DNA sequence: ATACTAAGCTAGTAATTAATTACTTACTGG
DNA sequence: CCAGTAAGTAATTAATTACTAGCTTAGTAT
């Protein structure tokens, strides 16, 4: 009945720890993810966690990097899926919602870190991630204006804020409902309302 | 130099505690608002806090009730400010942003509670508050459809989600910027983008 | 005045948490 | 084969936390 006490390389364990944190965040507040809970989720003792990360802060940083890499990659890929900017926007929206559904802990971790006061390394990383995200978004939005597929007077900054807010709204809904179930379906409908505001004319 | 050690009624202290929590949440994560910090903010000892609330949970509940009363009252008032539903919508948006600017801790507290797993009394209260909010919103949105001031095919549920998301987006922005400064200005612009999506035609 | 009550203080408690220590054990290269 | 290293354990530590007990004191009604 005893687990055979597997030994793994630090590199592997680091990745496992990051995954464990993301998984734990899906079901509980990041604030009460303790090193003991992380260890338990990996079938390890609490002390062993510190063989692979010097501090808990270092764990959060690694998690932030993981989110950055994976979310931005998904968004980037989506933005390249078409040459038509409105299709790009929809693909990015879908990709982001998809990521949040696959990893419900991710948006919580981001929010939790931003809430922290001061200027930790983790917070700076999150800020960079969101800045990069917004940059991509603005690029696509500007492209829609240049091509004249949206109304001329559209403020792309505000349009970007509303885009991100729309996704934030889903995260909120899912926390209300207790799960991400059904969210993906509604996403298309909400995006349609958003798009109507951006395009600004009836077809 | 010593403070004259004021004595106040429990009723007053309860209100003070709630205000202290809301104020503290404006600058730090609700997760690390301790009873000691609350007491310090009131010029009281930590133990004295428990003369006025039996548990910390009771404090959170009182805070939730305070938010419920004040936010809903502001929204309600805004929704009655006009007979024109689109003007009502804008007033509600303004009122909500105004509330968030005046009490930046409030949205954090709501989010923090929703993140908690399980079904505490506080969480149920927050859910009720958001349900009521959404109810008012849907009522106004339906009214716009009946009067034909928005496009016929608009899905009011999705429009409500996007409305709430737009505000969520601002909370996010303000946490990124570190303050609510400048948010109120951008709010009008974002609402315009939103409104274009709801109305669905150029005037 | 005196006695009662409500609010405050000091000084604890038990539980929890990140981090450390001393020791053990599984791999791995020469 | 065996010596060194990397990964694991178990137990402990210092700090923090919600909460409590026992005593003090301000305000008030009789």
Short mmCIF file of C-alpha atoms (C1' of nucleotides) in Angstrom, two decimals:
data_model
loop_
_atom_site.label_atom_id
_atom_site.label_comp_id
_atom_site.label_asym_id
_atom_site.label_seq_id
_atom_site.Cartn_x
_atom_site.Cartn_y
_atom_site.Cartn_z
CA UNK A 1 0.00 0.00 0.00
CA UNK A 2 3.02 2.17 0.40
CA UNK A 3 4.04 4.43 -2.42
CA UNK A 4 7.41 3.25 -3.76
CA UNK A 5 9.03 6.58 -2.89
CA UNK A 6 10.10 7.78 -6.29
CA UNK A 7 13.14 9.98 -6.74
CA UNK A 8 13.18 12.54 -9.50
CA UNK A 9 15.53 15.22 -10.73
CA UNK A 10 15.14 18.72 -9.34
CA UNK A 11 14.26 19.96 -12.80
CA UNK A 12 11.35 17.55 -13.02
CA UNK A 13 10.24 18.29 -9.49
CA UNK A 14 10.21 22.01 -10.18
CA UNK A 15 7.84 21.45 -13.08
CA UNK A 16 5.72 19.16 -10.93
CA UNK A 17 5.51 21.75 -8.18
CA UNK A 18 4.36 24.40 -10.65
CA UNK A 19 1.70 22.05 -11.97
CA UNK A 20 0.59 21.18 -8.45
CA UNK A 21 0.17 24.86 -7.60
CA UNK A 22 -1.86 25.53 -10.74
CA UNK A 23 -4.03 22.52 -9.97
CA UNK A 24 -4.52 23.50 -6.32
CA UNK A 25 -5.43 27.04 -7.32
CA UNK A 26 -8.29 25.65 -9.37
CA UNK A 27 -10.08 24.61 -6.21
CA UNK A 28 -8.86 26.90 -3.48
CA UNK A 29 -7.67 30.42 -2.95
CA UNK A 30 -3.99 30.92 -3.75
CA UNK A 31 -3.66 32.50 -0.33
CA UNK A 32 -4.02 29.18 1.39
CA UNK A 33 -1.88 27.05 -0.81
CA UNK A 34 0.78 26.03 1.69
CA UNK A 35 4.03 24.23 1.03
CA UNK A 36 2.54 21.33 2.99
CA UNK A 37 -0.41 21.09 0.61
CA UNK A 38 1.87 21.27 -2.39
CA UNK A 39 3.99 18.47 -0.95
CA UNK A 40 0.92 16.36 -0.16
CA UNK A 41 -0.34 16.77 -3.72
CA UNK A 42 2.97 15.40 -4.98
CA UNK A 43 3.27 12.62 -2.43
CA UNK A 44 6.26 14.27 -0.83
CA UNK A 45 7.14 15.67 2.56
CA UNK A 46 6.93 19.40 3.18
CA UNK A 47 10.65 19.83 3.66
CA UNK A 48 11.45 18.19 0.34
CA UNK A 49 9.81 21.08 -1.51
CA UNK A 50 12.66 23.30 -0.39
CA UNK A 51 15.21 21.02 -2.08
CA UNK A 52 13.88 22.36 -5.38
CA UNK A 53 12.97 25.96 -4.60
CA UNK A 54 14.86 28.15 -2.13
CA UNK A 55 11.75 30.01 -0.96
CA UNK A 56 8.03 29.94 -1.49
CA UNK A 57 8.35 33.23 -3.36
CA UNK A 58 10.52 31.41 -5.90
CA UNK A 59 7.68 28.96 -6.45
CA UNK A 60 5.23 31.75 -7.22
CA UNK A 61 7.72 33.24 -9.63
CA UNK A 62 8.09 29.93 -11.46
CA UNK A 63 4.31 29.65 -11.64
CA UNK A 64 4.07 33.16 -13.08
CA UNK A 65 6.64 32.24 -15.71
CA UNK A 66 4.72 29.13 -16.60
CA UNK A 67 1.51 31.09 -17.08
CA UNK A 68 3.32 33.71 -19.10
CA UNK A 69 4.84 31.18 -21.47
CA UNK A 70 1.72 29.14 -22.01
CA UNK A 71 -0.93 31.84 -22.15
CA UNK A 72 1.10 34.14 -24.39
CA UNK A 73 1.97 31.25 -26.66
CA UNK A 74 -1.69 30.37 -27.02
CA UNK A 75 -2.64 33.97 -27.74
CA UNK A 76 0.20 34.44 -30.18
CA UNK A 77 -0.73 31.30 -32.04
CA UNK A 78 -4.35 32.38 -32.21
CA UNK A 79 -3.43 35.79 -33.54
CA UNK A 80 -1.56 34.14 -36.41
CA UNK A 81 -4.40 31.79 -37.29
CA UNK A 82 -5.88 34.18 -39.82
CA UNK A 83 -4.99 37.22 -41.85
CA UNK A 84 -8.37 38.78 -41.18
CA UNK A 85 -8.08 40.89 -38.01
CA UNK A 86 -11.63 40.32 -36.78
CA UNK A 87 -11.11 36.59 -37.08
CA UNK A 88 -7.84 37.03 -35.21
CA UNK A 89 -9.64 38.78 -32.39
CA UNK A 90 -12.18 36.01 -32.11
CA UNK A 91 -9.45 33.39 -32.13
CA UNK A 92 -7.60 35.21 -29.36
CA UNK A 93 -10.77 35.43 -27.31
CA UNK A 94 -11.40 31.71 -27.79
CA UNK A 95 -7.81 30.86 -26.94
CA UNK A 96 -7.89 32.85 -23.73
CA UNK A 97 -11.20 31.38 -22.59
CA UNK A 98 -9.88 27.94 -23.51
CA UNK A 99 -6.81 28.49 -21.39
CA UNK A 100 -8.90 29.64 -18.44
CA UNK A 101 -11.14 26.60 -18.76
CA UNK A 102 -8.17 24.25 -18.96
CA UNK A 103 -6.39 25.97 -16.05
CA UNK A 104 -8.95 27.70 -13.82
CA UNK A 105 -6.26 28.36 -11.27
CA UNK A 106 -4.28 30.60 -13.60
CA UNK A 107 -6.52 33.69 -13.56
CA UNK A 108 -6.87 33.37 -9.80
CA UNK A 109 -3.13 33.33 -9.34
CA UNK A 110 -2.73 36.40 -11.52
CA UNK A 111 -5.41 38.26 -9.63
CA UNK A 112 -4.02 37.19 -6.30
CA UNK A 113 -0.55 38.44 -7.13
CA UNK A 114 -1.78 41.76 -8.45
CA UNK A 115 -3.63 42.26 -5.21
CA UNK A 116 -0.42 42.05 -3.23
CA UNK A 117 0.94 45.45 -2.30
CA UNK A 118 4.42 46.65 -3.17
CA UNK A 119 6.58 45.51 -6.02
CA UNK A 120 7.70 41.91 -5.77
CA UNK A 121 9.51 40.11 -8.56
CA UNK A 122 6.38 38.06 -9.12
CA UNK A 123 4.22 41.13 -9.51
CA UNK A 124 6.61 42.66 -12.00
CA UNK A 125 6.49 39.45 -14.00
CA UNK A 126 2.70 39.47 -14.05
CA UNK A 127 2.70 43.08 -15.11
CA UNK A 128 5.05 42.28 -17.97
CA UNK A 129 2.80 39.43 -19.02
CA UNK A 130 -0.30 41.59 -19.08
CA UNK A 131 1.55 44.38 -20.85
CA UNK A 132 2.67 42.02 -23.54
CA UNK A 133 -0.84 40.66 -23.85
CA UNK A 134 -2.31 44.10 -24.22
CA UNK A 135 0.36 44.95 -26.78
CA UNK A 136 -0.65 42.09 -29.03
CA UNK A 137 -4.27 43.04 -28.60
CA UNK A 138 -3.67 46.67 -29.53
CA UNK A 139 -1.72 45.63 -32.59
CA UNK A 140 -4.62 43.60 -33.89
CA UNK A 141 -7.13 46.32 -33.05
CA UNK A 142 -5.07 48.93 -34.87
CA UNK A 143 -4.94 46.65 -37.84
CA UNK A 144 -8.73 46.48 -37.94
CA UNK A 145 -8.86 50.26 -38.02
CA UNK A 146 -6.31 50.55 -40.80
CA UNK A 147 -8.22 48.13 -42.91
CA UNK A 148 -11.42 49.98 -42.18
CA UNK A 149 -13.33 46.97 -40.91
CA UNK A 150 -14.33 48.84 -37.76
CA UNK A 151 -15.79 52.29 -37.23
CA UNK A 152 -13.28 55.07 -37.69
CA UNK A 153 -13.79 56.72 -34.29
CA UNK A 154 -13.13 53.55 -32.25
CA UNK A 155 -10.72 54.09 -29.37
CA UNK A 156 -8.48 51.03 -29.48
CA UNK A 157 -7.29 51.49 -25.90
CA UNK A 158 -10.83 51.34 -24.58
CA UNK A 159 -11.63 48.47 -26.90
CA UNK A 160 -8.67 46.55 -25.45
CA UNK A 161 -9.81 47.24 -21.89
CA UNK A 162 -13.29 45.98 -22.70
CA UNK A 163 -11.82 42.87 -24.34
CA UNK A 164 -9.86 41.96 -21.25
CA UNK A 165 -12.82 42.86 -19.07
CA UNK A 166 -15.06 40.51 -21.02
CA UNK A 167 -12.77 37.64 -20.15
CA UNK A 168 -12.54 38.81 -16.54
CA UNK A 169 -16.32 38.67 -16.48
CA UNK A 170 -16.22 35.00 -17.35
CA UNK A 171 -13.76 34.20 -14.62
CA UNK A 172 -16.13 35.89 -12.22
CA UNK A 173 -19.12 33.94 -13.54
CA UNK A 174 -17.29 30.68 -13.22
CA UNK A 175 -16.38 31.41 -9.63
CA UNK A 176 -20.03 32.17 -8.95
CA UNK A 177 -21.15 28.97 -10.59
CA UNK A 178 -18.36 27.02 -8.92
CA UNK A 179 -17.02 25.63 -12.15
CA UNK A 180 -16.07 26.55 -15.68
CA UNK A 181 -18.81 24.34 -17.08
CA UNK A 182 -20.94 26.01 -19.70
CA UNK A 183 -18.69 28.99 -19.90
CA UNK A 184 -17.25 28.21 -23.29
CA UNK A 185 -20.68 28.24 -24.89
CA UNK A 186 -21.63 31.64 -23.53
CA UNK A 187 -18.25 33.03 -24.54
CA UNK A 188 -19.17 33.18 -28.20
CA UNK A 189 -22.33 35.10 -27.43
CA UNK A 190 -20.57 37.65 -25.27
CA UNK A 191 -17.88 38.07 -27.87
CA UNK A 192 -20.58 38.81 -30.43
CA UNK A 193 -21.90 41.64 -28.26
CA UNK A 194 -18.37 42.93 -27.87
CA UNK A 195 -17.69 42.71 -31.56
CA UNK A 196 -20.81 44.65 -32.41
CA UNK A 197 -19.44 47.47 -30.26
CA UNK A 198 -16.09 47.41 -31.97
CA UNK A 199 -17.32 47.09 -35.51
CA UNK A 200 -20.06 49.59 -34.96
CA UNK A 201 -22.25 48.85 -37.92
CA UNK A 202 -24.77 46.20 -38.88
CA UNK A 203 -23.90 43.88 -41.71
CA UNK B 1 1.78 61.70 23.56
CA UNK B 2 -0.55 58.98 24.74
CA UNK B 3 -3.92 58.64 23.07
CA UNK B 4 -6.70 59.36 25.54
CA UNK B 5 -8.09 55.84 25.18
CA UNK B 6 -11.58 56.53 23.95
CA UNK B 7 -14.44 54.22 24.82
CA UNK B 8 -17.23 53.72 22.34
CA UNK B 9 -20.38 51.64 22.13
CA UNK B 10 -20.19 48.23 20.52
CA UNK B 11 -22.53 49.38 17.80
CA UNK B 12 -20.19 52.20 16.85
CA UNK B 13 -17.12 49.98 17.06
CA UNK B 14 -18.73 47.43 14.76
CA UNK B 15 -19.21 50.11 12.15
CA UNK B 16 -15.65 51.31 12.68
CA UNK B 17 -14.29 47.81 12.24
CA UNK B 18 -16.14 47.37 8.97
CA UNK B 19 -14.78 50.68 7.73
CA UNK B 20 -11.27 49.74 8.83
CA UNK B 21 -11.47 46.49 6.87
CA UNK B 22 -12.70 48.23 3.74
CA UNK B 23 -9.91 50.78 4.08
CA UNK B 24 -7.24 48.15 4.68
CA UNK B 25 -8.44 46.15 1.69
CA UNK B 26 -7.76 49.17 -0.49
CA UNK B 27 -4.05 48.72 0.04
CA UNK B 28 -3.49 45.08 0.81
CA UNK B 29 -4.86 41.68 -0.02
CA UNK B 30 -7.88 40.71 2.09
CA UNK B 31 -6.06 37.49 2.87
CA UNK B 32 -3.60 39.26 5.10
CA UNK B 33 -5.91 41.58 6.91
CA UNK B 34 -5.44 40.29 10.43
CA UNK B 35 -7.38 41.20 13.52
CA UNK B 36 -4.19 42.81 14.81
CA UNK B 37 -4.01 45.11 11.80
CA UNK B 38 -7.66 46.00 12.16
CA UNK B 39 -7.10 46.86 15.81
CA UNK B 40 -4.01 48.93 15.01
CA UNK B 41 -5.94 50.89 12.40
CA UNK B 42 -8.49 51.76 15.07
CA UNK B 43 -6.00 52.49 17.82
CA UNK B 44 -7.17 49.48 19.79
CA UNK B 45 -5.64 46.28 21.07
CA UNK B 46 -6.19 43.08 19.15
CA UNK B 47 -8.23 41.45 21.88
CA UNK B 48 -10.69 44.35 22.03
CA UNK B 49 -11.86 43.53 18.52
CA UNK B 50 -13.48 40.39 19.86
CA UNK B 51 -15.61 42.39 22.27
CA UNK B 52 -17.58 43.51 19.23
CA UNK B 53 -17.51 40.51 16.93
CA UNK B 54 -17.51 36.91 18.14
CA UNK B 55 -15.30 35.64 15.31
CA UNK B 56 -13.39 36.98 12.35
CA UNK B 57 -15.93 35.31 10.09
CA UNK B 58 -18.57 37.56 11.63
CA UNK B 59 -16.49 40.58 10.64
CA UNK B 60 -16.35 39.43 7.01
CA UNK B 61 -20.09 38.92 7.05
CA UNK B 62 -20.68 42.43 8.36
CA UNK B 63 -18.38 43.79 5.67
CA UNK B 64 -20.29 41.87 3.02
CA UNK B 65 -23.53 43.32 4.32
CA UNK B 66 -22.10 46.82 4.24
CA UNK B 67 -21.03 46.42 0.62
CA UNK B 68 -24.37 44.95 -0.30
CA UNK B 69 -26.31 47.84 1.22
CA UNK B 70 -24.16 50.60 -0.17
CA UNK B 71 -23.41 49.29 -3.63
CA UNK B 72 -26.95 48.15 -4.31
CA UNK B 73 -28.34 51.43 -3.01
CA UNK B 74 -26.05 53.38 -5.35
CA UNK B 75 -27.02 51.20 -8.31
CA UNK B 76 -30.69 51.38 -7.48
CA UNK B 77 -30.58 55.14 -7.18
CA UNK B 78 -28.76 55.40 -10.49
CA UNK B 79 -31.30 53.20 -12.23
CA UNK B 80 -34.07 55.55 -11.12
CA UNK B 81 -32.24 58.67 -12.24
CA UNK B 82 -33.87 58.62 -15.66
CA UNK B 83 -36.78 57.14 -17.52
CA UNK B 84 -34.64 56.51 -20.56
CA UNK B 85 -33.13 53.01 -20.23
CA UNK B 86 -29.86 53.78 -22.02
CA UNK B 87 -29.33 56.74 -19.71
CA UNK B 88 -30.12 54.42 -16.80
CA UNK B 89 -27.49 52.01 -17.97
CA UNK B 90 -24.86 54.71 -18.17
CA UNK B 91 -25.82 56.01 -14.74
CA UNK B 92 -25.47 52.53 -13.27
CA UNK B 93 -22.09 52.13 -14.88
CA UNK B 94 -20.96 55.48 -13.49
CA UNK B 95 -22.33 54.66 -10.06
CA UNK B 96 -20.51 51.34 -9.92
CA UNK B 97 -17.20 52.80 -11.06
CA UNK B 98 -17.70 55.63 -8.59
CA UNK B 99 -18.24 53.16 -5.79
CA UNK B 100 -15.13 51.22 -6.76
CA UNK B 101 -13.08 54.42 -6.84
CA UNK B 102 -14.39 55.52 -3.45
CA UNK B 103 -13.87 52.07 -1.94
CA UNK B 104 -11.19 50.20 -3.86
CA UNK B 105 -11.18 47.49 -1.22
CA UNK B 106 -14.75 46.46 -1.94
CA UNK B 107 -14.24 44.65 -5.25
CA UNK B 108 -11.19 42.94 -3.80
CA UNK B 109 -13.17 41.67 -0.85
CA UNK B 110 -15.89 40.35 -3.14
CA UNK B 111 -13.39 38.59 -5.36
CA UNK B 112 -11.51 37.20 -2.39
CA UNK B 113 -14.65 35.70 -0.88
CA UNK B 114 -15.79 34.16 -4.14
CA UNK B 115 -12.43 32.49 -4.45
CA UNK B 116 -12.90 30.66 -1.17
CA UNK B 117 -14.05 27.07 -1.64
CA UNK B 118 -17.19 25.67 -0.09
CA UNK B 119 -20.27 27.56 0.96
CA UNK B 120 -19.78 29.93 3.85
CA UNK B 121 -22.42 32.39 5.01
CA UNK B 122 -20.28 35.20 3.62
CA UNK B 123 -20.10 33.58 0.21
CA UNK B 124 -23.84 33.09 0.10
CA UNK B 125 -24.30 36.74 0.92
CA UNK B 126 -21.97 37.81 -1.86
CA UNK B 127 -23.78 35.55 -4.28
CA UNK B 128 -27.09 37.10 -3.30
CA UNK B 129 -25.65 40.56 -3.81
CA UNK B 130 -24.37 39.75 -7.27
CA UNK B 131 -27.60 38.02 -8.18
CA UNK B 132 -29.59 41.07 -7.17
CA UNK B 133 -27.23 43.29 -9.11
CA UNK B 134 -27.58 41.21 -12.23
CA UNK B 135 -31.34 41.20 -11.79
CA UNK B 136 -31.55 44.98 -11.86
CA UNK B 137 -29.26 45.03 -14.85
CA UNK B 138 -31.34 42.52 -16.80
CA UNK B 139 -34.49 44.47 -16.05
CA UNK B 140 -33.04 47.63 -17.57
CA UNK B 141 -31.65 45.74 -20.54
CA UNK B 142 -35.00 44.11 -21.22
CA UNK B 143 -36.61 47.51 -21.06
CA UNK B 144 -34.28 48.78 -23.77
CA UNK B 145 -35.33 45.91 -26.00
CA UNK B 146 -39.03 46.46 -25.42
CA UNK B 147 -38.69 50.08 -26.33
CA UNK B 148 -36.72 49.16 -29.40
CA UNK B 149 -33.72 51.36 -28.60
CA UNK B 150 -31.34 48.47 -29.09
CA UNK B 151 -31.02 45.91 -31.84
CA UNK B 152 -33.71 43.27 -31.73
CA UNK B 153 -31.42 40.25 -31.66
CA UNK B 154 -29.42 41.40 -28.61
CA UNK B 155 -28.96 38.67 -25.98
CA UNK B 156 -29.55 40.47 -22.71
CA UNK B 157 -27.82 37.79 -20.64
CA UNK B 158 -24.62 38.20 -22.62
CA UNK B 159 -24.96 41.94 -22.53
CA UNK B 160 -25.21 41.80 -18.74
CA UNK B 161 -22.11 39.62 -18.52
CA UNK B 162 -20.16 42.05 -20.66
CA UNK B 163 -21.39 44.97 -18.55
CA UNK B 164 -20.09 43.40 -15.36
CA UNK B 165 -16.92 42.35 -17.14
CA UNK B 166 -16.27 45.91 -18.26
CA UNK B 167 -16.25 47.02 -14.65
CA UNK B 168 -14.10 44.04 -13.68
CA UNK B 169 -11.65 45.20 -16.31
CA UNK B 170 -11.31 48.52 -14.57
CA UNK B 171 -10.64 46.93 -11.23
CA UNK B 172 -7.90 44.95 -12.94
CA UNK B 173 -6.43 48.07 -14.54
CA UNK B 174 -6.41 49.92 -11.27
CA UNK B 175 -4.57 47.08 -9.57
CA UNK B 176 -2.03 47.16 -12.36
CA UNK B 177 -1.59 50.90 -12.06
CA UNK B 178 -1.55 50.68 -8.28
CA UNK B 179 -4.34 53.18 -7.86
CA UNK B 180 -7.77 54.15 -9.11
CA UNK B 181 -6.42 57.43 -10.43
CA UNK B 182 -7.49 58.19 -13.98
CA UNK B 183 -9.89 55.30 -14.08
CA UNK B 184 -13.04 57.38 -13.99
CA UNK B 185 -12.04 59.23 -17.14
CA UNK B 186 -11.46 56.09 -19.17
CA UNK B 187 -14.70 54.61 -17.88
CA UNK B 188 -16.85 56.79 -20.11
CA UNK B 189 -14.89 55.76 -23.17
CA UNK B 190 -15.13 52.08 -22.42
CA UNK B 191 -18.81 52.39 -21.75
CA UNK B 192 -19.22 54.00 -25.17
CA UNK B 193 -17.62 50.99 -26.80
CA UNK B 194 -19.91 48.75 -24.77
CA UNK B 195 -22.97 50.78 -25.65
CA UNK B 196 -22.19 50.62 -29.35
CA UNK B 197 -22.30 46.84 -29.05
CA UNK B 198 -25.62 46.87 -27.24
CA UNK B 199 -27.33 49.45 -29.41
CA UNK B 200 -25.96 47.96 -32.56
CA UNK B 201 -26.51 50.81 -34.96
CA UNK B 202 -24.89 54.11 -35.77
CA UNK B 203 -26.84 57.24 -35.00
"C1'" DA C 1 -21.39 57.74 47.03
"C1'" DT C 2 -21.94 53.08 45.36
"C1'" DA C 3 -22.61 49.33 42.68
"C1'" DC C 4 -23.27 47.62 38.05
"C1'" DT C 5 -22.17 47.15 33.31
"C1'" DA C 6 -19.78 47.57 29.15
"C1'" DA C 7 -15.49 48.33 26.97
"C1'" DG C 8 -10.66 48.13 27.33
"C1'" DC C 9 -5.96 46.01 28.41
"C1'" DT C 10 -2.35 42.48 29.25
"C1'" DA C 11 -0.98 38.22 28.64
"C1'" DG C 12 -1.66 34.33 27.47
"C1'" DT C 13 -3.19 29.67 24.26
"C1'" DA C 14 -3.20 26.25 20.49
"C1'" DA C 15 -2.73 25.86 15.74
"C1'" DT C 16 -0.53 26.84 11.52
"C1'" DT C 17 3.28 27.99 8.42
"C1'" DA C 18 7.75 28.77 5.99
"C1'" DA C 19 12.12 27.45 6.58
"C1'" DT C 20 16.11 24.65 8.67
"C1'" DT C 21 18.62 20.90 10.48
"C1'" DA C 22 20.62 16.31 10.94
"C1'" DC C 23 20.35 12.17 9.20
"C1'" DT C 24 19.26 8.53 5.45
"C1'" DT C 25 19.16 6.54 0.94
"C1'" DA C 26 19.10 6.07 -4.03
"C1'" DC C 27 21.88 6.84 -8.23
"C1'" DT C 28 26.21 7.45 -10.92
"C1'" DG C 29 30.98 7.98 -12.72
"C1'" DG C 30 35.68 6.46 -12.28
"C1'" DC D 1 32.84 -1.46 -5.96
"C1'" DC D 2 32.60 2.45 -3.76
"C1'" DA D 3 32.74 7.33 -2.90
"C1'" DG D 4 30.30 11.47 -3.86
"C1'" DT D 5 26.22 13.80 -4.78
"C1'" DA D 6 21.49 14.72 -5.11
"C1'" DA D 7 16.96 13.87 -3.28
"C1'" DG D 8 14.22 12.36 0.46
"C1'" DT D 9 12.63 12.06 5.50
"C1'" DA D 10 11.43 13.40 10.19
"C1'" DA D 11 11.60 16.62 13.60
"C1'" DT D 12 12.17 21.24 15.05
"C1'" DT D 13 12.10 26.33 14.98
"C1'" DA D 14 10.52 31.06 15.07
"C1'" DA D 15 6.91 33.76 13.75
"C1'" DT D 16 2.22 34.61 13.07
"C1'" DT D 17 -2.63 33.92 13.76
"C1'" DA D 18 -7.45 33.71 15.73
"C1'" DC D 19 -9.24 33.52 19.93
"C1'" DT D 20 -9.66 33.60 25.33
"C1'" DA D 21 -9.19 34.57 30.40
"C1'" DG D 22 -8.68 37.57 34.11
"C1'" DC D 23 -8.23 41.96 35.63
"C1'" DT D 24 -9.00 47.17 35.23
"C1'" DT D 25 -11.55 51.24 34.44
"C1'" DA D 26 -14.89 54.57 32.51
"C1'" DG D 27 -19.56 55.86 32.48
"C1'" DT D 28 -24.21 55.60 34.49
"C1'" DA D 29 -28.41 54.75 37.12
"C1'" DT D 30 -30.10 54.54 41.60
#
